[in-house]
Every structure is written in C-alpha cells, then in structure tokens.
Short mmCIF file of N, CA and C in Angstrom, two decimals:
data_model
loop_
_atom_site.label_atom_id
_atom_site.label_comp_id
_atom_site.label_asym_id
_atom_site.label_seq_id
_atom_site.Cartn_x
_atom_site.Cartn_y
_atom_site.Cartn_z
N MET A 1468 -17.77 20.64 14.03
CA MET A 1468 -17.18 20.73 13.29
C MET A 1468 -15.29 19.89 13.54
N HIS A 1469 -15.40 19.83 14.69
CA HIS A 1469 -13.66 19.34 14.99
C HIS A 1469 -13.48 17.89 14.58
N ASP A 1470 -14.98 17.09 13.68
CA ASP A 1470 -14.50 15.82 13.23
C ASP A 1470 -14.19 15.88 11.60
N THR A 1471 -14.23 17.21 11.19
CA THR A 1471 -14.01 17.28 9.87
C THR A 1471 -12.53 17.61 9.67
N LEU A 1472 -11.61 17.99 10.77
CA LEU A 1472 -10.25 18.38 10.99
C LEU A 1472 -9.41 17.04 10.67
N ASN A 1473 -8.00 17.33 10.23
CA ASN A 1473 -7.17 16.63 9.88
C ASN A 1473 -6.77 15.89 11.12
N PRO A 1474 -7.09 14.33 11.61
CA PRO A 1474 -6.85 13.70 12.45
C PRO A 1474 -5.12 13.97 13.08
N ARG A 1475 -4.53 14.53 12.19
CA ARG A 1475 -3.19 15.05 12.91
C ARG A 1475 -3.05 16.12 13.69
N LEU A 1476 -4.04 17.08 12.62
CA LEU A 1476 -3.94 18.45 13.48
C LEU A 1476 -4.67 18.29 14.60
N GLN A 1477 -5.72 17.62 14.85
CA GLN A 1477 -6.48 17.23 16.06
C GLN A 1477 -5.36 17.18 16.80
N ASN A 1478 -4.83 15.78 16.88
CA ASN A 1478 -3.69 15.42 17.61
C ASN A 1478 -2.59 16.71 17.93
N ASN A 1479 -2.02 17.37 17.24
CA ASN A 1479 -0.96 17.98 17.79
C ASN A 1479 -2.05 19.08 18.16
N GLY A 1480 -2.98 19.49 17.82
CA GLY A 1480 -4.16 20.43 18.60
C GLY A 1480 -3.72 20.34 20.34
N LEU A 1481 -4.17 18.84 20.71
CA LEU A 1481 -4.40 18.73 21.67
C LEU A 1481 -3.16 18.62 22.57
N LEU A 1482 -1.94 17.96 21.63
CA LEU A 1482 -0.47 18.60 22.16
C LEU A 1482 -0.23 19.47 22.68
N ALA A 1483 -0.48 20.28 21.67
CA ALA A 1483 -0.10 21.91 22.07
C ALA A 1483 -0.67 22.57 23.25
N PHE A 1484 -2.08 21.99 23.57
CA PHE A 1484 -3.09 22.31 24.57
C PHE A 1484 -1.86 22.13 26.03
N LYS A 1485 -1.82 20.67 25.69
CA LYS A 1485 -0.92 20.14 27.42
C LYS A 1485 0.25 20.67 27.39
N TRP A 1486 0.88 20.67 26.27
CA TRP A 1486 2.54 21.77 26.36
C TRP A 1486 2.47 23.32 27.02
N HIS A 1487 0.90 24.09 26.56
CA HIS A 1487 0.74 25.43 26.72
C HIS A 1487 0.74 25.21 28.35
N GLN A 1488 -0.24 24.24 28.89
CA GLN A 1488 -0.77 24.05 30.11
C GLN A 1488 0.88 23.79 31.17
N GLN A 1489 1.66 22.69 30.70
CA GLN A 1489 2.60 22.64 31.62
C GLN A 1489 3.92 23.53 31.27
N SER A 1490 4.00 24.28 29.61
CA SER A 1490 4.83 25.41 29.50
C SER A 1490 4.44 26.57 30.21
N GLY A 1491 3.64 26.66 29.62
CA GLY A 1491 2.73 28.46 29.01
C GLY A 1491 3.28 29.23 28.39
N SER A 1492 3.99 28.55 27.56
CA SER A 1492 4.62 28.86 26.11
C SER A 1492 3.23 29.19 24.77
N LEU A 1493 2.01 30.10 24.90
CA LEU A 1493 1.27 29.87 23.89
C LEU A 1493 2.13 30.05 22.70
N LEU A 1494 2.82 30.54 22.50
CA LEU A 1494 3.29 31.44 21.26
C LEU A 1494 3.96 29.83 20.39
N SER A 1495 4.44 29.06 21.27
CA SER A 1495 5.25 28.02 20.78
C SER A 1495 4.19 27.05 20.33
N CYS A 1496 2.96 26.84 21.23
CA CYS A 1496 2.21 26.03 21.17
C CYS A 1496 1.07 26.51 19.70
N LEU A 1497 0.98 27.41 19.55
CA LEU A 1497 0.22 28.17 18.06
C LEU A 1497 1.24 27.65 17.40
N ALA A 1498 2.28 28.19 16.88
CA ALA A 1498 3.13 27.08 16.11
C ALA A 1498 3.49 26.23 15.88
N LEU A 1499 3.10 25.01 16.58
CA LEU A 1499 2.97 23.42 16.98
C LEU A 1499 1.67 23.33 15.53
N VAL A 1500 0.61 23.85 16.21
CA VAL A 1500 -0.77 23.67 15.90
C VAL A 1500 -0.81 24.68 14.28
N PHE A 1501 -0.03 25.73 14.09
CA PHE A 1501 0.02 26.26 12.39
C PHE A 1501 0.44 25.09 11.69
N CYS A 1502 1.68 24.94 12.02
CA CYS A 1502 2.94 23.71 11.62
C CYS A 1502 2.16 22.96 11.01
N SER A 1503 1.52 21.92 11.98
CA SER A 1503 0.71 21.12 11.19
C SER A 1503 -0.35 20.88 10.35
N ALA A 1504 -0.76 22.05 10.37
CA ALA A 1504 -2.44 22.71 9.43
C ALA A 1504 -1.58 22.68 7.81
N PHE A 1505 -0.33 22.80 7.68
CA PHE A 1505 -0.05 23.14 6.23
C PHE A 1505 0.90 22.05 5.93
N ALA A 1506 1.01 21.42 6.81
CA ALA A 1506 2.11 19.98 6.46
C ALA A 1506 1.42 19.15 5.72
N PRO A 1507 1.93 18.65 4.55
CA PRO A 1507 1.12 17.16 4.23
C PRO A 1507 1.25 16.18 5.12
N SER A 1508 -0.07 15.56 4.53
CA SER A 1508 -0.24 14.04 5.31
C SER A 1508 -1.46 13.35 4.29
N ALA A 1509 -1.12 12.30 4.82
CA ALA A 1509 -1.48 10.90 3.98
C ALA A 1509 -3.35 11.44 3.74
N SER A 1510 -3.63 11.77 4.67
CA SER A 1510 -5.34 11.77 4.56
C SER A 1510 -5.58 13.06 4.03
N ALA A 1511 -4.67 13.70 3.28
CA ALA A 1511 -5.15 14.94 2.97
C ALA A 1511 -4.77 15.02 1.37
N ILE A 1512 -4.38 13.53 0.64
CA ILE A 1512 -4.06 13.21 -0.45
C ILE A 1512 -5.47 12.55 -0.77
N ASP A 1513 -5.70 13.04 -2.14
CA ASP A 1513 -6.84 12.49 -2.90
C ASP A 1513 -6.16 11.75 -4.04
N LEU A 1514 -7.00 10.73 -3.96
CA LEU A 1514 -6.43 9.83 -5.24
C LEU A 1514 -6.76 10.30 -6.65
N ASP A 1515 -6.08 10.17 -8.23
CA ASP A 1515 -6.79 10.09 -9.22
C ASP A 1515 -7.48 9.11 -9.19
N GLU A 1516 -7.98 8.89 -10.43
CA GLU A 1516 -8.87 7.90 -11.20
C GLU A 1516 -7.87 6.76 -11.36
N LYS A 1517 -7.43 6.78 -11.83
CA LYS A 1517 -6.06 5.74 -12.34
C LYS A 1517 -5.60 4.83 -10.85
N ALA A 1518 -5.61 5.46 -9.92
CA ALA A 1518 -4.90 5.29 -8.50
C ALA A 1518 -6.02 4.66 -8.55
N MET A 1519 -7.39 4.88 -7.79
CA MET A 1519 -8.78 4.33 -7.19
C MET A 1519 -8.63 3.04 -7.82
N ALA A 1520 -8.26 3.54 -9.51
CA ALA A 1520 -8.83 1.86 -10.09
C ALA A 1520 -7.82 0.90 -9.68
N VAL A 1521 -6.69 1.24 -9.36
CA VAL A 1521 -5.85 0.28 -8.86
C VAL A 1521 -5.78 -0.55 -7.54
N ALA A 1522 -6.32 0.70 -6.81
CA ALA A 1522 -6.78 0.10 -5.32
C ALA A 1522 -8.39 -0.75 -5.13
N GLU A 1523 -8.78 -0.74 -6.24
CA GLU A 1523 -9.84 -1.66 -6.24
C GLU A 1523 -9.60 -3.08 -6.39
N GLN A 1524 -8.55 -3.30 -6.89
CA GLN A 1524 -8.01 -4.31 -7.15
C GLN A 1524 -6.84 -5.23 -6.42
N VAL A 1525 -6.79 -4.20 -5.28
CA VAL A 1525 -6.21 -4.66 -4.47
C VAL A 1525 -6.29 -6.13 -3.44
N HIS A 1526 -5.49 -7.19 -2.94
CA HIS A 1526 -6.09 -8.62 -2.66
C HIS A 1526 -5.96 -7.52 -1.08
N THR A 1527 -6.70 -8.30 -0.28
CA THR A 1527 -6.52 -7.47 1.57
C THR A 1527 -6.34 -8.94 2.15
N GLY A 1528 -6.56 -9.00 3.56
CA GLY A 1528 -6.42 -9.72 4.49
C GLY A 1528 -5.07 -10.72 4.56
N ARG A 1529 -5.02 -12.00 5.21
CA ARG A 1529 -3.70 -11.99 5.18
C ARG A 1529 -3.22 -12.96 4.05
N ILE A 1530 -2.36 -12.54 3.52
CA ILE A 1530 -1.58 -13.50 2.84
C ILE A 1530 -0.02 -13.78 2.99
N VAL A 1531 -0.20 -15.30 2.81
CA VAL A 1531 1.06 -16.51 3.10
C VAL A 1531 1.70 -16.25 1.73
N CYS A 1532 2.99 -15.85 2.44
CA CYS A 1532 4.14 -16.03 1.34
C CYS A 1532 5.26 -17.33 1.84
N GLU A 1533 6.45 -17.18 1.26
CA GLU A 1533 7.55 -18.94 1.16
C GLU A 1533 7.87 -17.85 2.55
N LEU A 1534 8.77 -19.18 3.27
CA LEU A 1534 9.49 -18.84 4.06
C LEU A 1534 8.90 -18.81 5.26
N GLY A 1535 7.47 -18.93 5.18
CA GLY A 1535 7.08 -18.91 6.58
C GLY A 1535 6.50 -17.28 6.88
N ASN A 1536 6.31 -16.56 6.11
CA ASN A 1536 6.45 -14.68 5.97
C ASN A 1536 4.93 -14.82 5.99
N VAL A 1537 4.36 -14.04 6.73
CA VAL A 1537 2.35 -13.25 6.38
C VAL A 1537 2.79 -12.12 6.10
N VAL A 1538 2.14 -11.55 5.11
CA VAL A 1538 1.26 -10.25 4.84
C VAL A 1538 -0.30 -9.89 4.99
N GLN A 1539 -0.08 -8.74 6.06
CA GLN A 1539 -1.51 -8.70 6.01
C GLN A 1539 -1.71 -7.15 5.62
N ILE A 1540 -2.99 -7.13 4.59
CA ILE A 1540 -3.28 -6.50 3.78
C ILE A 1540 -4.67 -5.26 4.28
N THR A 1541 -4.76 -4.08 5.14
CA THR A 1541 -6.01 -4.04 5.65
C THR A 1541 -6.17 -2.51 4.60
N PRO A 1542 -7.46 -1.84 4.44
CA PRO A 1542 -7.62 -1.02 3.74
C PRO A 1542 -7.89 0.41 4.88
N ASP A 1543 -6.75 1.41 4.61
CA ASP A 1543 -7.29 2.30 5.41
C ASP A 1543 -8.83 3.06 5.62
N PRO A 1544 -9.19 2.73 6.88
CA PRO A 1544 -10.42 3.29 7.05
C PRO A 1544 -10.90 4.92 6.83
N GLN A 1545 -9.29 5.82 7.14
CA GLN A 1545 -9.63 6.95 7.19
C GLN A 1545 -9.09 7.53 5.72
N ASN A 1546 -8.79 6.98 4.99
CA ASN A 1546 -7.99 7.39 3.77
C ASN A 1546 -8.26 6.29 2.60
N ARG A 1547 -9.33 6.94 1.46
CA ARG A 1547 -9.89 5.99 0.95
C ARG A 1547 -8.83 5.64 -0.26
N GLY A 1548 -8.55 4.14 -0.35
CA GLY A 1548 -7.26 3.85 -1.60
C GLY A 1548 -6.18 3.51 -1.01
N PHE A 1549 -6.12 4.16 0.22
CA PHE A 1549 -5.01 3.55 0.91
C PHE A 1549 -4.64 2.19 1.87
N PHE A 1550 -3.97 1.47 2.23
CA PHE A 1550 -3.77 0.57 2.85
C PHE A 1550 -2.68 0.70 3.90
N MET A 1551 -2.90 -0.23 4.84
CA MET A 1551 -2.10 -0.90 5.87
C MET A 1551 -1.57 -1.79 5.68
N LEU A 1552 -0.24 -1.99 5.72
CA LEU A 1552 0.28 -3.30 5.30
C LEU A 1552 1.59 -3.77 6.07
N GLN A 1553 1.11 -4.78 6.67
CA GLN A 1553 2.19 -5.29 7.79
C GLN A 1553 3.10 -6.69 7.70
N MET A 1554 4.08 -6.57 7.85
CA MET A 1554 4.49 -8.38 7.76
C MET A 1554 5.96 -7.92 8.95
N GLY A 1555 5.33 -8.46 9.82
CA GLY A 1555 6.07 -8.99 11.26
C GLY A 1555 6.32 -7.87 11.72
N LYS A 1556 7.45 -7.01 12.14
CA LYS A 1556 7.66 -5.63 12.52
C LYS A 1556 7.28 -4.32 12.17
N HIS A 1557 7.71 -4.67 10.71
CA HIS A 1557 7.13 -3.57 9.61
C HIS A 1557 5.90 -3.46 9.13
N ARG A 1558 5.66 -2.31 9.41
CA ARG A 1558 4.28 -1.72 8.98
C ARG A 1558 4.95 -0.66 8.01
N PHE A 1559 3.58 -0.35 6.80
CA PHE A 1559 4.20 0.37 5.61
C PHE A 1559 2.82 0.79 5.74
N HIS A 1560 2.33 2.44 5.78
CA HIS A 1560 0.99 2.92 4.81
C HIS A 1560 1.07 3.32 3.19
N VAL A 1561 0.72 2.06 2.56
CA VAL A 1561 0.91 1.91 0.81
C VAL A 1561 -0.16 2.85 0.39
N SER A 1562 0.31 3.65 -0.71
CA SER A 1562 -0.83 3.83 -1.66
C SER A 1562 -1.08 3.01 -3.09
N PRO A 1563 -1.84 3.42 -4.22
CA PRO A 1563 -1.85 2.83 -5.16
C PRO A 1563 -0.93 3.55 -6.51
N VAL A 1564 0.08 3.04 -7.08
CA VAL A 1564 0.48 3.97 -7.97
C VAL A 1564 0.34 2.94 -9.45
N SER A 1565 -0.29 3.73 -10.26
CA SER A 1565 -0.46 3.07 -11.82
C SER A 1565 0.78 2.65 -12.71
N THR A 1566 0.46 1.88 -13.21
CA THR A 1566 1.51 1.23 -13.89
C THR A 1566 1.50 1.06 -14.96
N SER A 1567 2.49 1.08 -16.64
CA SER A 1567 2.39 0.82 -17.57
C SER A 1567 1.97 -0.88 -17.98
N THR A 1568 2.81 -1.61 -17.21
CA THR A 1568 2.08 -2.86 -17.44
C THR A 1568 0.61 -3.52 -16.87
N GLY A 1569 -0.04 -2.67 -16.33
CA GLY A 1569 -1.45 -3.26 -15.53
C GLY A 1569 -0.79 -4.07 -14.19
N ALA A 1570 0.23 -4.45 -13.91
CA ALA A 1570 0.54 -4.98 -11.98
C ALA A 1570 0.11 -4.11 -11.41
N ILE A 1571 -0.46 -4.36 -10.42
CA ILE A 1571 -0.85 -3.88 -8.94
C ILE A 1571 0.26 -3.16 -8.20
N ARG A 1572 0.57 -1.97 -8.26
CA ARG A 1572 1.69 -1.73 -7.18
C ARG A 1572 1.51 -0.68 -6.29
N LEU A 1573 1.46 -1.07 -5.17
CA LEU A 1573 1.28 0.14 -3.78
C LEU A 1573 2.99 0.59 -3.09
N GLU A 1574 2.73 1.58 -2.83
CA GLU A 1574 3.91 2.26 -2.47
C GLU A 1574 3.92 2.65 -1.05
N ASP A 1575 4.93 2.77 -0.21
CA ASP A 1575 5.16 4.03 0.83
C ASP A 1575 6.28 4.41 0.59
N ALA A 1576 6.56 5.65 -0.46
CA ALA A 1576 8.09 5.90 -0.82
C ALA A 1576 8.81 6.58 0.55
N GLN A 1577 8.31 6.97 1.42
CA GLN A 1577 8.97 7.53 2.47
C GLN A 1577 9.79 6.67 3.27
N ALA A 1578 9.31 4.82 3.10
CA ALA A 1578 9.52 4.16 3.98
C ALA A 1578 10.72 3.32 3.01
N GLY A 1579 10.41 3.61 1.93
CA GLY A 1579 11.09 2.43 0.82
C GLY A 1579 10.16 1.58 0.27
N ALA A 1580 8.85 0.89 0.72
CA ALA A 1580 8.59 -0.15 0.73
C ALA A 1580 7.82 -0.37 -0.67
N MET A 1581 7.64 -1.27 -1.44
CA MET A 1581 6.45 -1.78 -2.88
C MET A 1581 6.70 -2.48 -2.69
N TRP A 1582 4.91 -3.22 -2.67
CA TRP A 1582 3.86 -4.11 -2.75
C TRP A 1582 3.54 -3.89 -4.46
N LEU A 1583 4.25 -5.45 -4.97
CA LEU A 1583 3.90 -6.01 -6.39
C LEU A 1583 3.06 -7.01 -6.49
N GLN A 1584 1.58 -6.65 -7.18
CA GLN A 1584 1.07 -7.81 -7.03
C GLN A 1584 0.54 -7.93 -8.53
N LEU A 1585 0.72 -9.72 -9.21
CA LEU A 1585 0.23 -10.23 -9.82
C LEU A 1585 -0.90 -11.20 -10.03
N SER A 1586 -0.90 -11.63 -11.30
CA SER A 1586 -2.38 -12.25 -11.00
C SER A 1586 -2.00 -13.72 -10.11
N ASN A 1587 -0.61 -14.20 -10.22
CA ASN A 1587 -0.07 -15.43 -9.53
C ASN A 1587 0.32 -15.31 -8.36
N LYS A 1588 0.90 -14.33 -7.88
CA LYS A 1588 1.79 -14.14 -7.10
C LYS A 1588 1.83 -12.44 -6.76
N SER A 1589 2.63 -12.40 -5.72
CA SER A 1589 2.63 -10.77 -4.70
C SER A 1589 4.26 -10.94 -4.52
N MET A 1590 4.62 -9.82 -4.48
CA MET A 1590 6.05 -9.73 -3.46
C MET A 1590 6.17 -8.32 -2.78
N LEU A 1591 6.77 -8.03 -1.90
CA LEU A 1591 7.16 -6.98 -0.94
C LEU A 1591 8.30 -6.94 -1.13
N MET A 1592 9.18 -5.67 -1.43
CA MET A 1592 10.55 -4.76 -1.67
C MET A 1592 10.49 -3.88 -1.12
N ASN A 1593 11.94 -3.65 -0.81
CA ASN A 1593 12.58 -2.78 -0.17
C ASN A 1593 13.35 -1.91 -1.47
N SER A 1594 13.02 -0.55 -1.80
CA SER A 1594 13.32 -0.39 -2.86
C SER A 1594 14.17 0.70 -2.41
N LYS A 1595 14.67 1.22 -1.76
CA LYS A 1595 15.93 1.69 -0.77
C LYS A 1595 17.20 1.02 -0.59
N LEU A 1596 17.08 -0.42 -0.65
CA LEU A 1596 17.83 -1.78 -0.37
C LEU A 1596 18.16 -2.21 -1.54
N GLY A 1597 16.72 -2.02 -2.45
CA GLY A 1597 16.68 -3.07 -3.90
C GLY A 1597 16.92 -4.80 -3.52
N GLN A 1598 16.34 -4.81 -2.14
CA GLN A 1598 15.96 -6.04 -1.58
C GLN A 1598 14.51 -6.51 -1.86
N ARG A 1599 14.27 -7.99 -1.67
CA ARG A 1599 13.06 -8.61 -1.43
C ARG A 1599 12.89 -8.81 -0.05
N MET A 1600 11.57 -8.33 0.47
CA MET A 1600 11.33 -8.82 2.14
C MET A 1600 10.43 -10.05 2.15
N ALA A 1601 9.86 -9.99 1.02
CA ALA A 1601 8.94 -11.37 1.01
C ALA A 1601 8.53 -11.38 -0.69
N ASP A 1602 8.23 -12.97 -0.91
CA ASP A 1602 8.36 -13.68 -2.13
C ASP A 1602 7.39 -14.64 -2.24
N GLU A 1603 6.73 -14.61 -3.30
CA GLU A 1603 6.31 -15.71 -3.47
C GLU A 1603 4.51 -16.06 -3.03
N CYS A 1604 4.29 -14.77 -2.29
CA CYS A 1604 3.14 -14.43 -1.37
C CYS A 1604 1.36 -14.54 -2.12
N GLN A 1605 0.76 -15.20 -2.09
CA GLN A 1605 -0.30 -15.68 -2.68
C GLN A 1605 -1.64 -15.52 -1.65
N SER A 1606 -2.61 -14.81 -2.35
CA SER A 1606 -3.86 -14.90 -1.79
C SER A 1606 -4.60 -15.79 -2.32
N PRO A 1607 -5.71 -16.14 -1.99
CA PRO A 1607 -6.38 -17.80 -2.04
C PRO A 1607 -6.59 -17.20 -3.73
N ALA A 1608 -7.23 -16.02 -3.95
CA ALA A 1608 -7.59 -15.81 -5.33
C ALA A 1608 -6.08 -16.05 -6.28
N GLN A 1609 -4.71 -15.63 -5.93
CA GLN A 1609 -3.79 -16.04 -6.51
C GLN A 1609 -3.20 -17.32 -6.51
N VAL A 1610 -3.82 -18.06 -5.92
CA VAL A 1610 -3.57 -19.47 -5.72
C VAL A 1610 -4.29 -20.26 -6.64
N ALA A 1611 -5.29 -19.84 -6.97
CA ALA A 1611 -6.19 -20.31 -8.05
C ALA A 1611 -5.71 -19.92 -9.58
N VAL A 1612 -5.20 -18.98 -9.85
CA VAL A 1612 -4.78 -18.37 -10.95
C VAL A 1612 -3.02 -19.35 -10.82
N ALA A 1613 -2.52 -19.29 -9.81
CA ALA A 1613 -1.68 -20.14 -10.36
C ALA A 1613 -1.37 -21.51 -10.46
N GLU A 1614 -2.58 -21.95 -9.59
CA GLU A 1614 -2.66 -23.43 -9.99
C GLU A 1614 -3.43 -23.70 -11.73
N ALA A 1615 -4.14 -22.72 -12.06
CA ALA A 1615 -4.70 -22.87 -13.37
C ALA A 1615 -3.45 -22.58 -14.54
N MET A 1616 -2.58 -22.08 -14.01
CA MET A 1616 -1.10 -21.93 -14.81
C MET A 1616 -0.43 -23.37 -15.24
N LYS A 1617 -0.83 -23.59 -13.90
CA LYS A 1617 0.55 -24.86 -13.93
C LYS A 1617 -0.56 -26.06 -14.85
N LYS A 1618 -1.45 -25.72 -14.81
CA LYS A 1618 -2.39 -26.78 -15.72
C LYS A 1618 -2.57 -26.72 -17.08
N ARG A 1619 -2.78 -25.30 -17.35
CA ARG A 1619 -2.40 -25.03 -18.73
C ARG A 1619 -1.60 -23.74 -19.21
N PRO A 1620 -0.41 -24.22 -19.18
CA PRO A 1620 0.94 -23.28 -19.48
C PRO A 1620 0.47 -22.36 -20.45
N ALA A 1621 0.85 -20.92 -20.37
CA ALA A 1621 0.98 -20.30 -21.70
C ALA A 1621 1.19 -20.72 -22.95
N PHE A 1622 0.96 -20.45 -24.21
CA PHE A 1622 1.32 -20.21 -25.46
C PHE A 1622 2.90 -19.97 -25.48
N ASN A 1623 4.07 -20.43 -25.90
CA ASN A 1623 5.50 -20.15 -26.22
C ASN A 1623 5.43 -19.70 -27.59
N LEU A 1624 5.43 -18.22 -28.08
CA LEU A 1624 5.49 -17.74 -29.44
C LEU A 1624 6.92 -18.29 -30.43
N LEU A 1625 7.86 -19.00 -29.47
CA LEU A 1625 8.60 -19.37 -30.52
C LEU A 1625 8.69 -20.60 -30.74
N ASP A 1626 7.45 -21.59 -29.89
CA ASP A 1626 7.20 -23.11 -30.73
C ASP A 1626 6.54 -23.21 -32.01
N GLY A 1627 5.89 -22.19 -32.52
CA GLY A 1627 5.28 -21.92 -33.78
C GLY A 1627 3.82 -21.49 -33.36
N PRO A 1628 3.13 -21.94 -34.50
CA PRO A 1628 1.66 -21.38 -34.30
C PRO A 1628 1.02 -22.15 -33.31
N ALA A 1629 0.00 -21.74 -32.20
CA ALA A 1629 -0.70 -21.95 -31.70
C ALA A 1629 -1.48 -23.35 -32.15
N PRO A 1630 -1.51 -24.05 -31.41
CA PRO A 1630 -2.82 -25.68 -31.65
C PRO A 1630 -3.71 -25.14 -32.25
N SER A 1631 -4.46 -23.89 -31.97
CA SER A 1631 -6.07 -23.58 -31.93
C SER A 1631 -6.14 -22.52 -33.53
N VAL A 1632 -4.85 -22.64 -34.06
CA VAL A 1632 -4.88 -21.73 -35.31
C VAL A 1632 -4.82 -22.48 -36.00
N ALA A 1633 -5.67 -22.23 -37.38
CA ALA A 1633 -5.77 -23.42 -38.64
C ALA A 1633 -4.60 -22.55 -39.36
N ARG A 1634 -3.91 -23.58 -40.19
CA ARG A 1634 -2.69 -22.85 -41.11
C ARG A 1634 -3.71 -23.13 -42.64
N LYS A 1635 -3.64 -21.95 -43.30
CA LYS A 1635 -4.32 -22.28 -44.66
C LYS A 1635 -3.52 -22.92 -45.92
#
C-alpha cells in the first residue's frame, strides 16, 4: 500500500519518524505528516485532455540554443504529462498549458519559467522578469523545419495572389 502514497507524503512521514526519535514530540511529527497529506503537489495534479495532447508534442532530449546554451527536457516518470527542464544550474518542473495559437507552452508558474516551442524554434522565458533565458533553441526536428522554411519561404499575402492560384 505504501507504494501508492504521494512520494512527498512518504518522505515527510520518514522525516516525522526521525524527528520523533530525536525530539520525542509525537504531536509535532503527526502535524507534519497531516499537513503534507493535504498540501497540493505536482504528482497530485491530473492534466486535462488538452494539456495531455500538448504534452505529447513536446520535443525532449538535448536541445541546443544560441550563445552556447543547452536545454535538457526529460519527461517526469512519476507525473504523466509533466517534464523536467534544465538549463545550466536552472531546473524547472514544467507542465503543458493549452494555447489558442497552437504553440506548445510549458510552464513552472511557481518559478516563473515558460518554455515556448514553435515548429522551427523554441525559447525559455523568465516570466517574472520578462526576460529570455535562452533563444533560438532547436531540436533536430525543428532544425529540419527551419531549413525547409529557408528553402521555401511562406507566401506573403501583401504580394498579391499566390503563384499557384490561377486568375479568372
């Protein structure tokens, strides 16, 4: 049965037991376990269908960015749909957020981190400071899309009708 408990609750239970052995205050230890049982944790959050659909599209692995930065995105094995995002000393536990534009967006609201993934590049933002932490990040799939965009740029609507559209 202990395998189904929230990992944070298990850890706090062990902490409480050790604390009880040292201090002898059983009431304080029970309060620690009780509070952790009702405190929200990332593993207790179930993502909706939209968020899970976004999570399935996230590029994972080592993603190279400009200025020599590297972002590592790893699926969280304990929380389906969540990811661990690391850049240097910065570590974030991010979850998908559905958008109206179709962009892939991952957020760690508590830390203020936001990962924005487009078809041809990604960027890491610090939403609290309003600054980019990493830009021009590209997975191998994004590199391929960026190359295709260079070879065949998108049609500009201001240039008139598309060459493939015949006029009557």
